[in-house]
Amino acid sequence: MASLILVSGLLFYHICSVFTAGPQCFECSSTPRLEFCDTFTQCEEGEKCYVQKIRTHNGHDQYTSGCVSNQSCSLDMNFYRSFGALSPYGQVTCVDCCDGDMCNNQGCGDTGPPPRESRGPYCYQCQHMPDPSYCERLTICDVNEVCTIDETVSFGHQFSSGCRRKGECFHEGLLVGRDIHNLTRSFQLCHKCCSDDFCNQDCHEVVSWSAWSPWGTCSAHTCGSHGHQIRNRSCTNVKGDITSQSCEGVPREERHCSGGLCSGCDELYNNGERTSGVYTIAPAEHQPLDVVCDMTDGGGWTVLQHRLTGSVSFNRNWADYVTGFGDLRGDFWLGLEYIHMLTSRGVHVIIDMVAMSGELIRYSYDHFQVKDASTSYELSVSGDNSVNCTGGERLMYNSPSIFSSPDRLDNLKCANASGWWFKRGTWFNINGIIGVAENNHGMAVHCHNKNLLLNQTVMKVK
């Protein structure tokens, strides 16, 4: 019995001190699990947090926690091996000490609350306090909640803390400057939402951003040239005064801008652009559209057709060929309506084809024109200056001819697998079926008195 009295005395002997305080510790008596403890205390200097595990007379484990002197925690291990000390509630089977704020929500075999990622944060939870330091209660929020603390004025200052839905903290129904529940005759002076454990013991003045100013004038003035624009906003308190306290975020934003849309890829190139890629152009009297600009071969080319990966089927109906299909960053057909718009006055065209063997075949024409829908987008080609595979008539053979598709055939019904200008057939078909070595139906070209399978194709104009 003497040893029990000594142990009890050492465990609950608090050393009074006027110096720096010890840690904050959970403080509960006889809880079946440590995570159920919802009160805490401020330890004094020379104290640590502890957990005591007791096997009750009914055979259940219960836990007691709080502050204990450092001297008690430094006892030799004879006490911890004995497991024979008794308390009014049962047999003491374990005592654990730890040094750090709120560290005793686990110990003596109790793993404490679930991991942080599967629960909400620990939060201080009190109502109508004259100061946040008066709060001595805690709670674990739900996973969709965060900690909050608010200061309001209603016949005096008061603080309230606890849990709140994340959406409310991101202004779902939150009226900045009023308390969160819109209580009458209550004005909110400060507000804080946070998601870390024990983060809501202080409060911040309610601040909010003003609306963004309009974007400033682009620093670039020439089409295609790169510049920047700036917009600003200010951080204000509930009184509408600009405050030095920080709102979350930045007061100034900057973005890249262009001096204006160019009419085409050639104008982009003439204004200094040298990188091939997708650009937005604004042809005269037409809505802006995205196109691929090829800045090689002298630059300024607009790509009408591209087959690189074989990921897009070109066995399409008339409507698809008119409006276009595919991915501008991969395989695509720009669309007959756009091709007509870009070539209606006649342009230079290059058709590059890469055979499976790796051979490059280039067809080039000084005049390439596609007429409007009333003519079924009739093709007109002249000025052949191709440099290889010069046998046969190449695209000159197809001029003039109307465009055909599998569901809209010409009189000779050549288009049974893709859309193209077939006439009575064709010497090459860059829209044909991949892997078919036949120049009318397959992605192939008649060259060197034989049909060559094609691997890649591109058709570009300027």
Tab-separated table of C-alpha atoms in Angstrom:
chain	number	residue	atom	x	y	z
A	1	MET	CA	0.000	0.000	0.000
A	2	ALA	CA	2.881	2.382	0.779
A	3	SER	CA	4.259	1.895	-2.728
A	4	LEU	CA	0.833	2.579	-4.232
A	5	ILE	CA	0.574	5.832	-2.306
A	6	LEU	CA	4.062	6.792	-3.486
A	7	VAL	CA	3.219	6.030	-7.122
A	8	SER	CA	-0.088	7.901	-6.980
A	9	GLY	CA	1.578	10.843	-5.387
A	10	LEU	CA	4.293	10.973	-8.005
A	11	LEU	CA	1.855	10.634	-10.921
A	12	PHE	CA	-0.374	13.502	-9.884
A	13	TYR	CA	2.170	15.772	-8.210
A	14	HIS	CA	2.200	19.048	-10.173
A	15	ILE	CA	5.117	21.415	-9.737
A	16	CYS	CA	4.011	25.048	-9.533
A	17	SER	CA	6.079	27.374	-11.624
A	18	VAL	CA	6.094	30.996	-12.728
A	19	PHE	CA	8.321	30.287	-15.705
A	20	THR	CA	7.557	29.030	-19.212
A	21	ALA	CA	4.501	26.755	-19.348
A	22	GLY	CA	4.691	23.131	-20.360
A	23	PRO	CA	2.816	21.540	-23.274
A	24	GLN	CA	-0.906	21.404	-23.845
A	25	CYS	CA	-2.169	17.880	-23.089
A	26	PHE	CA	-5.407	15.946	-23.435
A	27	GLU	CA	-7.014	15.579	-20.029
A	28	CYS	CA	-9.724	12.972	-19.507
A	29	SER	CA	-10.638	10.352	-16.952
A	30	SER	CA	-11.814	6.795	-17.644
A	31	THR	CA	-12.435	6.937	-21.407
A	32	PRO	CA	-12.683	3.607	-23.282
A	33	ARG	CA	-10.590	5.017	-26.163
A	34	LEU	CA	-8.173	7.932	-26.208
A	35	GLU	CA	-9.714	9.454	-29.334
A	36	PHE	CA	-12.892	10.067	-27.286
A	37	CYS	CA	-11.081	12.543	-25.046
A	38	ASP	CA	-12.379	16.025	-25.883
A	39	THR	CA	-10.835	18.240	-23.188
A	40	PHE	CA	-7.298	19.477	-22.662
A	41	THR	CA	-5.251	21.423	-20.151
A	42	GLN	CA	-2.204	23.645	-20.121
A	43	CYS	CA	0.633	21.957	-18.250
A	44	GLU	CA	3.047	23.876	-16.106
A	45	GLU	CA	6.789	24.052	-16.522
A	46	GLY	CA	8.430	20.779	-15.564
A	47	GLU	CA	5.489	18.661	-16.680
A	48	LYS	CA	4.783	16.308	-19.576
A	49	CYS	CA	1.725	14.642	-21.017
A	50	TYR	CA	0.866	11.152	-19.836
A	51	VAL	CA	-1.542	8.282	-20.513
A	52	GLN	CA	-2.521	5.737	-17.867
A	53	LYS	CA	-4.231	2.461	-18.795
A	54	ILE	CA	-6.396	0.742	-16.181
A	55	ARG	CA	-8.011	-2.710	-16.327
A	56	THR	CA	-11.327	-2.178	-14.519
A	57	HIS	CA	-12.946	-4.591	-12.088
A	58	ASN	CA	-15.319	-5.554	-14.912
A	59	GLY	CA	-12.403	-6.533	-17.180
A	60	HIS	CA	-12.479	-3.490	-19.488
A	61	ASP	CA	-9.604	-1.150	-20.387
A	62	GLN	CA	-10.024	2.534	-19.623
A	63	TYR	CA	-7.633	5.441	-20.078
A	64	THR	CA	-6.816	8.509	-18.022
A	65	SER	CA	-4.697	11.331	-19.424
A	66	GLY	CA	-3.354	14.723	-18.438
A	67	CYS	CA	-0.159	16.332	-17.112
A	68	VAL	CA	2.429	14.708	-14.868
A	69	SER	CA	5.770	15.862	-13.484
A	70	ASN	CA	8.932	15.074	-15.383
A	71	GLN	CA	10.167	13.386	-12.187
A	72	SER	CA	7.355	10.827	-12.366
A	73	CYS	CA	8.181	10.031	-16.001
A	74	SER	CA	11.850	9.458	-15.121
A	75	LEU	CA	11.143	6.699	-12.587
A	76	ASP	CA	13.111	3.503	-13.145
A	77	MET	CA	11.360	0.724	-15.032
A	78	ASN	CA	10.493	-1.308	-11.920
A	79	PHE	CA	7.133	0.382	-11.811
A	80	TYR	CA	6.293	-0.347	-15.455
A	81	ARG	CA	7.235	-4.014	-15.075
A	82	SER	CA	5.203	-4.544	-11.936
A	83	PHE	CA	1.718	-3.966	-13.413
A	84	GLY	CA	0.486	-4.501	-9.922
A	85	ALA	CA	-0.417	-0.975	-8.838
A	86	LEU	CA	-4.066	-0.480	-8.024
A	87	SER	CA	-6.373	2.477	-8.519
A	88	PRO	CA	-9.895	3.024	-7.192
A	89	TYR	CA	-11.128	1.796	-10.611
A	90	GLY	CA	-8.957	-1.276	-11.107
A	91	GLN	CA	-5.423	-2.396	-11.915
A	92	VAL	CA	-2.924	0.014	-13.523
A	93	THR	CA	-1.372	-1.878	-16.435
A	94	CYS	CA	0.535	0.858	-18.252
A	95	VAL	CA	1.753	4.444	-17.998
A	96	ASP	CA	3.217	6.297	-20.997
A	97	CYS	CA	4.709	9.797	-21.050
A	98	CYS	CA	5.370	12.072	-24.001
A	99	ASP	CA	6.686	15.586	-24.491
A	100	GLY	CA	4.845	17.789	-26.989
A	101	ASP	CA	1.537	19.549	-27.444
A	102	MET	CA	-1.439	17.167	-27.612
A	103	CYS	CA	0.853	14.136	-27.905
A	104	ASN	CA	-1.122	11.938	-25.484
A	105	ASN	CA	-4.074	11.086	-27.713
A	106	GLN	CA	-2.394	7.699	-28.154
A	107	GLY	CA	-0.250	5.410	-26.013
A	108	CYS	CA	-0.357	2.311	-23.841
A	109	GLY	CA	-1.447	0.277	-26.849
A	110	ASP	CA	-4.197	2.671	-27.968
A	111	THR	CA	-3.408	3.924	-31.475
A	112	GLY	CA	-5.484	7.052	-31.082
A	113	PRO	CA	-7.571	8.675	-33.811
A	114	PRO	CA	-7.590	7.490	-37.453
A	115	PRO	CA	-4.860	8.829	-39.771
A	116	ARG	CA	-5.332	12.457	-40.773
A	117	GLU	CA	-6.184	11.611	-44.385
A	118	SER	CA	-9.260	9.607	-43.290
A	119	ARG	CA	-10.742	12.147	-40.882
A	120	GLY	CA	-11.212	15.850	-40.398
A	121	PRO	CA	-8.855	17.905	-38.203
A	122	TYR	CA	-8.830	18.222	-34.428
A	123	CYS	CA	-10.436	21.586	-33.671
A	124	TYR	CA	-11.019	23.727	-30.607
A	125	GLN	CA	-14.781	23.836	-30.007
A	126	CYS	CA	-16.264	26.484	-27.770
A	127	GLN	CA	-19.019	29.099	-27.963
A	128	HIS	CA	-19.290	32.677	-26.685
A	129	MET	CA	-15.798	33.024	-25.201
A	130	PRO	CA	-14.384	36.427	-24.197
A	131	ASP	CA	-11.012	35.244	-25.533
A	132	PRO	CA	-9.946	32.153	-27.537
A	133	SER	CA	-7.614	31.063	-24.707
A	134	TYR	CA	-10.685	30.273	-22.564
A	135	CYS	CA	-11.530	27.266	-24.751
A	136	GLU	CA	-10.659	23.912	-23.166
A	137	ARG	CA	-12.688	21.582	-25.392
A	138	LEU	CA	-11.752	19.756	-28.586
A	139	THR	CA	-13.534	17.785	-31.275
A	140	ILE	CA	-12.586	15.778	-34.361
A	141	CYS	CA	-14.347	17.120	-37.446
A	142	ASP	CA	-15.877	15.040	-40.205
A	143	VAL	CA	-13.752	14.446	-43.279
A	144	ASN	CA	-15.665	17.128	-45.235
A	145	GLU	CA	-15.203	19.768	-42.517
A	146	VAL	CA	-12.478	22.184	-41.441
A	147	CYS	CA	-11.756	24.175	-38.279
A	148	THR	CA	-13.147	27.693	-37.874
A	149	ILE	CA	-13.046	30.513	-35.374
A	150	ASP	CA	-15.034	33.749	-35.550
A	151	GLU	CA	-15.124	36.939	-33.537
A	152	THR	CA	-18.432	38.778	-33.475
A	153	VAL	CA	-19.785	41.881	-31.792
A	154	SER	CA	-23.203	41.513	-30.212
A	155	PHE	CA	-23.398	43.383	-26.888
A	156	GLY	CA	-19.672	42.780	-26.551
A	157	HIS	CA	-16.906	40.809	-28.247
A	158	GLN	CA	-17.147	37.039	-28.268
A	159	PHE	CA	-15.362	34.181	-29.984
A	160	SER	CA	-16.833	30.917	-31.241
A	161	SER	CA	-14.868	27.980	-32.624
A	162	GLY	CA	-15.568	24.523	-33.989
A	163	CYS	CA	-16.107	22.658	-37.267
A	164	ARG	CA	-17.733	23.900	-40.454
A	165	ARG	CA	-18.380	22.460	-43.886
A	166	LYS	CA	-15.576	23.201	-46.331
A	167	GLY	CA	-18.049	24.812	-48.723
A	168	GLU	CA	-19.067	27.426	-46.167
A	169	CYS	CA	-15.451	28.466	-45.781
A	170	PHE	CA	-15.215	28.945	-49.520
A	171	HIS	CA	-18.144	31.351	-49.449
A	172	GLU	CA	-21.096	29.079	-50.137
A	173	GLY	CA	-23.599	31.403	-48.508
A	174	LEU	CA	-20.951	33.255	-46.500
A	175	LEU	CA	-21.601	36.978	-46.293
A	176	VAL	CA	-18.234	38.547	-45.535
A	177	GLY	CA	-18.663	41.068	-42.759
A	178	ARG	CA	-21.655	39.299	-41.226
A	179	ASP	CA	-21.490	36.283	-38.958
A	180	ILE	CA	-21.804	32.914	-40.620
A	181	HIS	CA	-25.344	32.273	-39.447
A	182	ASN	CA	-26.537	35.798	-40.268
A	183	LEU	CA	-27.607	36.434	-36.689
A	184	THR	CA	-29.424	39.739	-36.130
A	185	ARG	CA	-27.472	42.573	-34.532
A	186	SER	CA	-24.238	40.575	-34.869
A	187	PHE	CA	-21.238	41.791	-36.845
A	188	GLN	CA	-18.293	39.579	-37.743
A	189	LEU	CA	-14.909	41.155	-37.029
A	190	CYS	CA	-12.660	38.223	-37.787
A	191	HIS	CA	-12.927	34.815	-39.377
A	192	LYS	CA	-10.581	31.903	-39.989
A	193	CYS	CA	-10.892	28.532	-41.682
A	194	CYS	CA	-8.032	26.040	-41.560
A	195	SER	CA	-7.531	22.330	-42.029
A	196	ASP	CA	-4.597	21.392	-39.761
A	197	ASP	CA	-5.018	19.808	-36.319
A	198	PHE	CA	-5.450	22.406	-33.527
A	199	CYS	CA	-5.188	25.310	-35.992
A	200	ASN	CA	-8.155	27.419	-34.826
A	201	GLN	CA	-6.913	28.850	-31.534
A	202	ASP	CA	-6.524	32.333	-32.960
A	203	CYS	CA	-8.602	34.511	-35.273
A	204	HIS	CA	-7.810	36.768	-38.217
A	205	GLU	CA	-9.496	39.989	-39.197
A	206	VAL	CA	-12.051	39.313	-41.932
A	207	VAL	CA	-10.448	40.351	-45.170
A	208	SER	CA	-11.488	39.783	-48.759
A	209	TRP	CA	-10.336	40.624	-52.246
A	210	SER	CA	-11.960	43.311	-54.292
A	211	ALA	CA	-13.069	42.394	-57.801
A	212	TRP	CA	-10.299	42.141	-60.378
A	213	SER	CA	-9.766	45.227	-62.474
A	214	PRO	CA	-10.217	44.767	-66.248
A	215	TRP	CA	-7.182	43.439	-68.083
A	216	GLY	CA	-4.928	46.251	-69.183
A	217	THR	CA	-3.962	46.997	-72.751
A	218	CYS	CA	-1.702	44.443	-74.399
A	219	SER	CA	1.864	45.749	-74.547
A	220	ALA	CA	2.204	44.314	-78.070
A	221	HIS	CA	0.528	46.025	-81.002
A	222	THR	CA	1.665	44.086	-84.076
A	223	CYS	CA	-0.282	40.976	-85.091
A	224	GLY	CA	1.414	37.835	-83.860
A	225	SER	CA	3.873	39.667	-81.587
A	226	HIS	CA	3.964	38.636	-77.934
A	227	GLY	CA	3.195	41.046	-75.117
A	228	HIS	CA	1.621	40.995	-71.681
A	229	GLN	CA	-1.434	42.330	-69.851
A	230	ILE	CA	-1.845	43.141	-66.167
A	231	ARG	CA	-4.834	43.285	-63.821
A	232	ASN	CA	-4.983	44.151	-60.114
A	233	ARG	CA	-7.142	43.748	-57.015
A	234	SER	CA	-6.880	44.951	-53.420
A	235	CYS	CA	-7.264	43.258	-50.047
A	236	THR	CA	-9.839	45.011	-47.814
A	237	ASN	CA	-11.214	44.490	-44.313
A	238	VAL	CA	-14.872	44.417	-43.303
A	239	LYS	CA	-14.912	48.210	-43.155
A	240	GLY	CA	-13.851	48.451	-46.782
A	241	ASP	CA	-10.396	49.796	-45.915
A	242	ILE	CA	-7.342	48.510	-47.740
A	243	THR	CA	-5.503	46.428	-45.156
A	244	SER	CA	-1.941	45.312	-44.693
A	245	GLN	CA	-3.136	41.874	-43.553
A	246	SER	CA	-2.823	39.327	-46.316
A	247	CYS	CA	-5.694	37.786	-48.204
A	248	GLU	CA	-4.860	34.387	-49.645
A	249	GLY	CA	-3.676	34.797	-53.227
A	250	VAL	CA	-1.938	37.531	-55.178
A	251	PRO	CA	-2.921	41.168	-55.783
A	252	ARG	CA	-1.557	41.233	-59.341
A	253	GLU	CA	-1.834	38.898	-62.295
A	254	GLU	CA	-0.058	38.974	-65.636
A	255	ARG	CA	-0.764	36.996	-68.780
A	256	HIS	CA	0.677	36.716	-72.248
A	257	CYS	CA	-1.230	38.290	-75.089
A	258	SER	CA	-0.920	38.898	-78.778
A	259	GLY	CA	-1.048	42.215	-80.527
A	260	GLY	CA	-3.980	40.910	-82.550
A	261	LEU	CA	-5.000	37.966	-84.684
A	262	CYS	CA	-3.184	37.611	-87.951
A	263	SER	CA	-5.090	36.965	-91.154
A	264	GLY	CA	-3.060	33.830	-91.850
A	265	CYS	CA	0.095	31.834	-91.253
A	266	ASP	CA	2.000	33.914	-93.797
A	267	GLU	CA	1.315	37.115	-91.841
A	268	LEU	CA	2.416	35.398	-88.631
A	269	TYR	CA	5.672	34.417	-90.322
A	270	ASN	CA	6.216	37.899	-91.757
A	271	ASN	CA	5.840	39.332	-88.241
A	272	GLY	CA	8.587	37.140	-86.847
A	273	GLU	CA	6.906	33.904	-85.765
A	274	ARG	CA	9.194	30.948	-86.476
A	275	THR	CA	7.644	28.095	-84.487
A	276	SER	CA	5.381	25.603	-86.239
A	277	GLY	CA	2.174	24.742	-84.346
A	278	VAL	CA	-1.495	25.515	-83.815
A	279	TYR	CA	-2.476	29.194	-84.153
A	280	THR	CA	-5.713	31.131	-84.277
A	281	ILE	CA	-6.050	33.207	-87.429
A	282	ALA	CA	-8.721	35.639	-88.590
A	283	PRO	CA	-9.038	35.590	-92.403
A	284	ALA	CA	-10.692	38.683	-93.848
A	285	GLU	CA	-14.510	38.574	-93.623
A	286	HIS	CA	-14.436	35.234	-91.787
A	287	GLN	CA	-14.687	34.078	-88.193
A	288	PRO	CA	-11.401	33.220	-86.452
A	289	LEU	CA	-10.337	29.582	-86.681
A	290	ASP	CA	-7.540	27.369	-85.410
A	291	VAL	CA	-5.088	26.065	-87.982
A	292	VAL	CA	-1.679	24.421	-88.089
A	293	CYS	CA	1.016	26.789	-89.349
A	294	ASP	CA	4.142	25.229	-90.840
A	295	MET	CA	7.069	27.638	-90.509
A	296	THR	CA	9.533	25.482	-92.503
A	297	ASP	CA	10.151	25.660	-96.278
A	298	GLY	CA	10.240	29.454	-96.148
A	299	GLY	CA	7.435	29.612	-93.552
A	300	GLY	CA	3.852	30.788	-93.555
A	301	TRP	CA	2.210	27.559	-94.763
A	302	THR	CA	-1.323	26.593	-93.667
A	303	VAL	CA	-1.710	22.830	-93.341
A	304	LEU	CA	-4.876	21.410	-94.969
A	305	GLN	CA	-4.268	17.716	-94.332
A	306	HIS	CA	-1.888	15.767	-92.114
A	307	ARG	CA	-1.507	12.027	-91.508
A	308	LEU	CA	1.228	11.140	-89.093
A	309	THR	CA	0.095	8.439	-86.660
A	310	GLY	CA	-2.747	6.637	-88.448
A	311	SER	CA	-4.996	7.215	-85.439
A	312	VAL	CA	-7.838	8.901	-87.373
A	313	SER	CA	-10.001	7.121	-89.970
A	314	PHE	CA	-10.424	8.995	-93.255
A	315	ASN	CA	-13.285	6.732	-94.405
A	316	ARG	CA	-15.762	9.552	-93.664
A	317	ASN	CA	-19.022	10.876	-95.035
A	318	TRP	CA	-19.578	14.056	-97.015
A	319	ALA	CA	-20.540	16.168	-93.994
A	320	ASP	CA	-17.294	15.294	-92.191
A	321	TYR	CA	-15.193	16.191	-95.218
A	322	VAL	CA	-16.986	19.532	-95.529
A	323	THR	CA	-16.585	20.594	-91.881
A	324	GLY	CA	-13.304	18.807	-91.097
A	325	PHE	CA	-12.283	16.130	-88.600
A	326	GLY	CA	-9.368	14.807	-86.554
A	327	ASP	CA	-6.850	16.428	-84.215
A	328	LEU	CA	-4.844	19.468	-85.314
A	329	ARG	CA	-1.909	18.143	-83.290
A	330	GLY	CA	-2.062	14.786	-85.052
A	331	ASP	CA	-4.044	13.420	-88.018
A	332	PHE	CA	-6.700	15.733	-89.474
A	333	TRP	CA	-8.571	17.080	-92.504
A	334	LEU	CA	-9.180	20.835	-92.178
A	335	GLY	CA	-12.528	20.765	-94.015
A	336	LEU	CA	-13.589	21.610	-97.590
A	337	GLU	CA	-15.347	24.790	-96.540
A	338	TYR	CA	-12.167	26.131	-94.908
A	339	ILE	CA	-10.004	24.844	-97.761
A	340	HIS	CA	-12.213	26.776	-100.193
A	341	MET	CA	-11.934	29.899	-98.035
A	342	LEU	CA	-8.124	29.691	-97.958
A	343	THR	CA	-7.641	28.837	-101.653
A	344	SER	CA	-10.502	30.612	-103.435
A	345	ARG	CA	-8.096	33.057	-105.136
A	346	GLY	CA	-5.496	30.446	-105.974
A	347	VAL	CA	-2.481	29.574	-103.830
A	348	HIS	CA	0.755	27.628	-103.954
A	349	VAL	CA	0.373	24.047	-102.661
A	350	ILE	CA	2.917	21.439	-101.548
A	351	ILE	CA	1.963	17.796	-100.983
A	352	ASP	CA	4.649	15.837	-99.171
A	353	MET	CA	4.379	12.039	-98.970
A	354	VAL	CA	6.705	9.646	-97.175
A	355	ALA	CA	6.733	6.074	-98.496
A	356	MET	CA	7.074	3.066	-96.198
A	357	SER	CA	10.611	2.759	-97.559
A	358	GLY	CA	11.386	6.255	-96.227
A	359	GLU	CA	11.464	7.938	-99.656
A	360	LEU	CA	10.145	11.517	-99.712
A	361	ILE	CA	7.863	12.370	-102.639
A	362	ARG	CA	6.983	16.055	-103.085
A	363	TYR	CA	4.323	17.403	-105.437
A	364	SER	CA	4.268	21.184	-105.881
A	365	TYR	CA	1.910	23.453	-107.866
A	366	ASP	CA	1.916	27.216	-108.329
A	367	HIS	CA	-1.871	27.373	-108.624
A	368	PHE	CA	-4.241	25.408	-106.390
A	369	GLN	CA	-7.886	26.414	-106.047
A	370	VAL	CA	-10.963	24.790	-104.526
A	371	LYS	CA	-14.280	26.323	-105.532
A	372	ASP	CA	-17.366	26.620	-103.322
A	373	ALA	CA	-20.038	24.107	-102.328
A	374	SER	CA	-22.239	24.872	-105.350
A	375	THR	CA	-19.589	23.203	-107.537
A	376	SER	CA	-19.053	20.268	-105.103
A	377	TYR	CA	-15.747	21.946	-104.246
A	378	GLU	CA	-14.295	21.575	-107.728
A	379	LEU	CA	-10.500	21.420	-107.950
A	380	SER	CA	-8.371	23.557	-110.263
A	381	VAL	CA	-4.590	22.946	-110.468
A	382	SER	CA	-1.820	24.274	-112.691
A	383	GLY	CA	1.877	25.203	-112.653
A	384	ASP	CA	3.379	21.805	-111.862
A	385	ASN	CA	6.922	22.109	-110.506
A	386	SER	CA	7.200	18.739	-108.768
A	387	VAL	CA	10.741	17.392	-108.539
A	388	ASN	CA	10.324	13.628	-108.152
A	389	CYS	CA	7.962	10.871	-109.231
A	390	THR	CA	7.371	12.894	-112.384
A	391	GLY	CA	5.888	9.965	-114.297
A	392	GLY	CA	2.116	10.260	-114.773
A	393	GLU	CA	0.102	13.442	-114.405
A	394	ARG	CA	0.001	13.519	-110.608
A	395	LEU	CA	-2.584	16.050	-109.334
A	396	MET	CA	-2.800	17.740	-112.750
A	397	TYR	CA	-4.717	14.646	-113.858
A	398	ASN	CA	-7.462	15.439	-111.334
A	399	SER	CA	-8.012	19.013	-112.575
A	400	PRO	CA	-10.797	19.800	-113.022
A	401	SER	CA	-12.815	17.375	-110.903
A	402	ILE	CA	-15.375	17.532	-108.121
A	403	PHE	CA	-14.806	16.178	-104.627
A	404	SER	CA	-16.313	12.758	-103.870
A	405	SER	CA	-16.866	10.845	-100.648
A	406	PRO	CA	-18.060	7.283	-99.919
A	407	ASP	CA	-21.651	8.509	-99.460
A	408	ARG	CA	-21.542	11.043	-102.306
A	409	LEU	CA	-19.923	9.456	-105.344
A	410	ASP	CA	-18.995	11.000	-108.672
A	411	ASN	CA	-20.284	9.471	-111.916
A	412	LEU	CA	-17.507	6.866	-112.014
A	413	LYS	CA	-17.998	5.876	-108.343
A	414	CYS	CA	-14.299	5.923	-107.450
A	415	ALA	CA	-14.671	7.050	-103.832
A	416	ASN	CA	-15.482	3.870	-101.972
A	417	ALA	CA	-13.055	4.273	-99.049
A	418	SER	CA	-12.258	7.980	-98.623
A	419	GLY	CA	-12.904	11.477	-99.886
A	420	TRP	CA	-10.766	12.927	-102.708
A	421	TRP	CA	-10.819	14.566	-106.139
A	422	PHE	CA	-10.941	11.381	-108.212
A	423	LYS	CA	-12.067	12.358	-111.735
A	424	ARG	CA	-11.810	8.940	-113.504
A	425	GLY	CA	-9.446	7.702	-110.819
A	426	THR	CA	-6.241	9.155	-109.425
A	427	TRP	CA	-2.482	8.666	-109.451
A	428	PHE	CA	-2.356	9.084	-105.677
A	429	ASN	CA	-4.740	9.289	-102.732
A	430	ILE	CA	-3.374	10.727	-99.491
A	431	ASN	CA	-6.764	10.143	-97.810
A	432	GLY	CA	-6.916	6.428	-98.666
A	433	ILE	CA	-6.872	3.383	-96.439
A	434	ILE	CA	-3.542	2.845	-94.671
A	435	GLY	CA	-1.821	-0.375	-95.744
A	436	VAL	CA	-3.619	-0.742	-99.097
A	437	ALA	CA	-1.138	-0.504	-102.004
A	438	GLU	CA	-3.664	0.711	-104.578
A	439	ASN	CA	-3.578	4.385	-105.573
A	440	ASN	CA	-7.365	4.787	-105.899
A	441	HIS	CA	-8.441	3.202	-102.588
A	442	GLY	CA	-5.307	3.004	-100.455
A	443	MET	CA	-3.017	5.594	-98.939
A	444	ALA	CA	-0.610	5.170	-101.850
A	445	VAL	CA	1.045	6.876	-104.807
A	446	HIS	CA	1.913	5.556	-108.287
A	447	CYS	CA	5.638	6.177	-108.648
A	448	HIS	CA	8.455	4.525	-110.565
A	449	ASN	CA	5.844	2.459	-112.458
A	450	LYS	CA	4.527	0.894	-109.258
A	451	ASN	CA	2.261	1.740	-106.348
A	452	LEU	CA	4.075	2.783	-103.156
A	453	LEU	CA	2.470	2.495	-99.744
A	454	LEU	CA	2.579	5.811	-97.860
A	455	ASN	CA	3.505	6.245	-94.211
A	456	GLN	CA	2.994	10.013	-93.685
A	457	THR	CA	1.408	12.829	-95.689
A	458	VAL	CA	0.997	16.588	-95.398
A	459	MET	CA	-0.769	19.062	-97.688
A	460	LYS	CA	-0.039	22.759	-97.134
A	461	VAL	CA	-0.752	26.042	-98.919
A	462	LYS	CA	0.266	29.691	-98.928
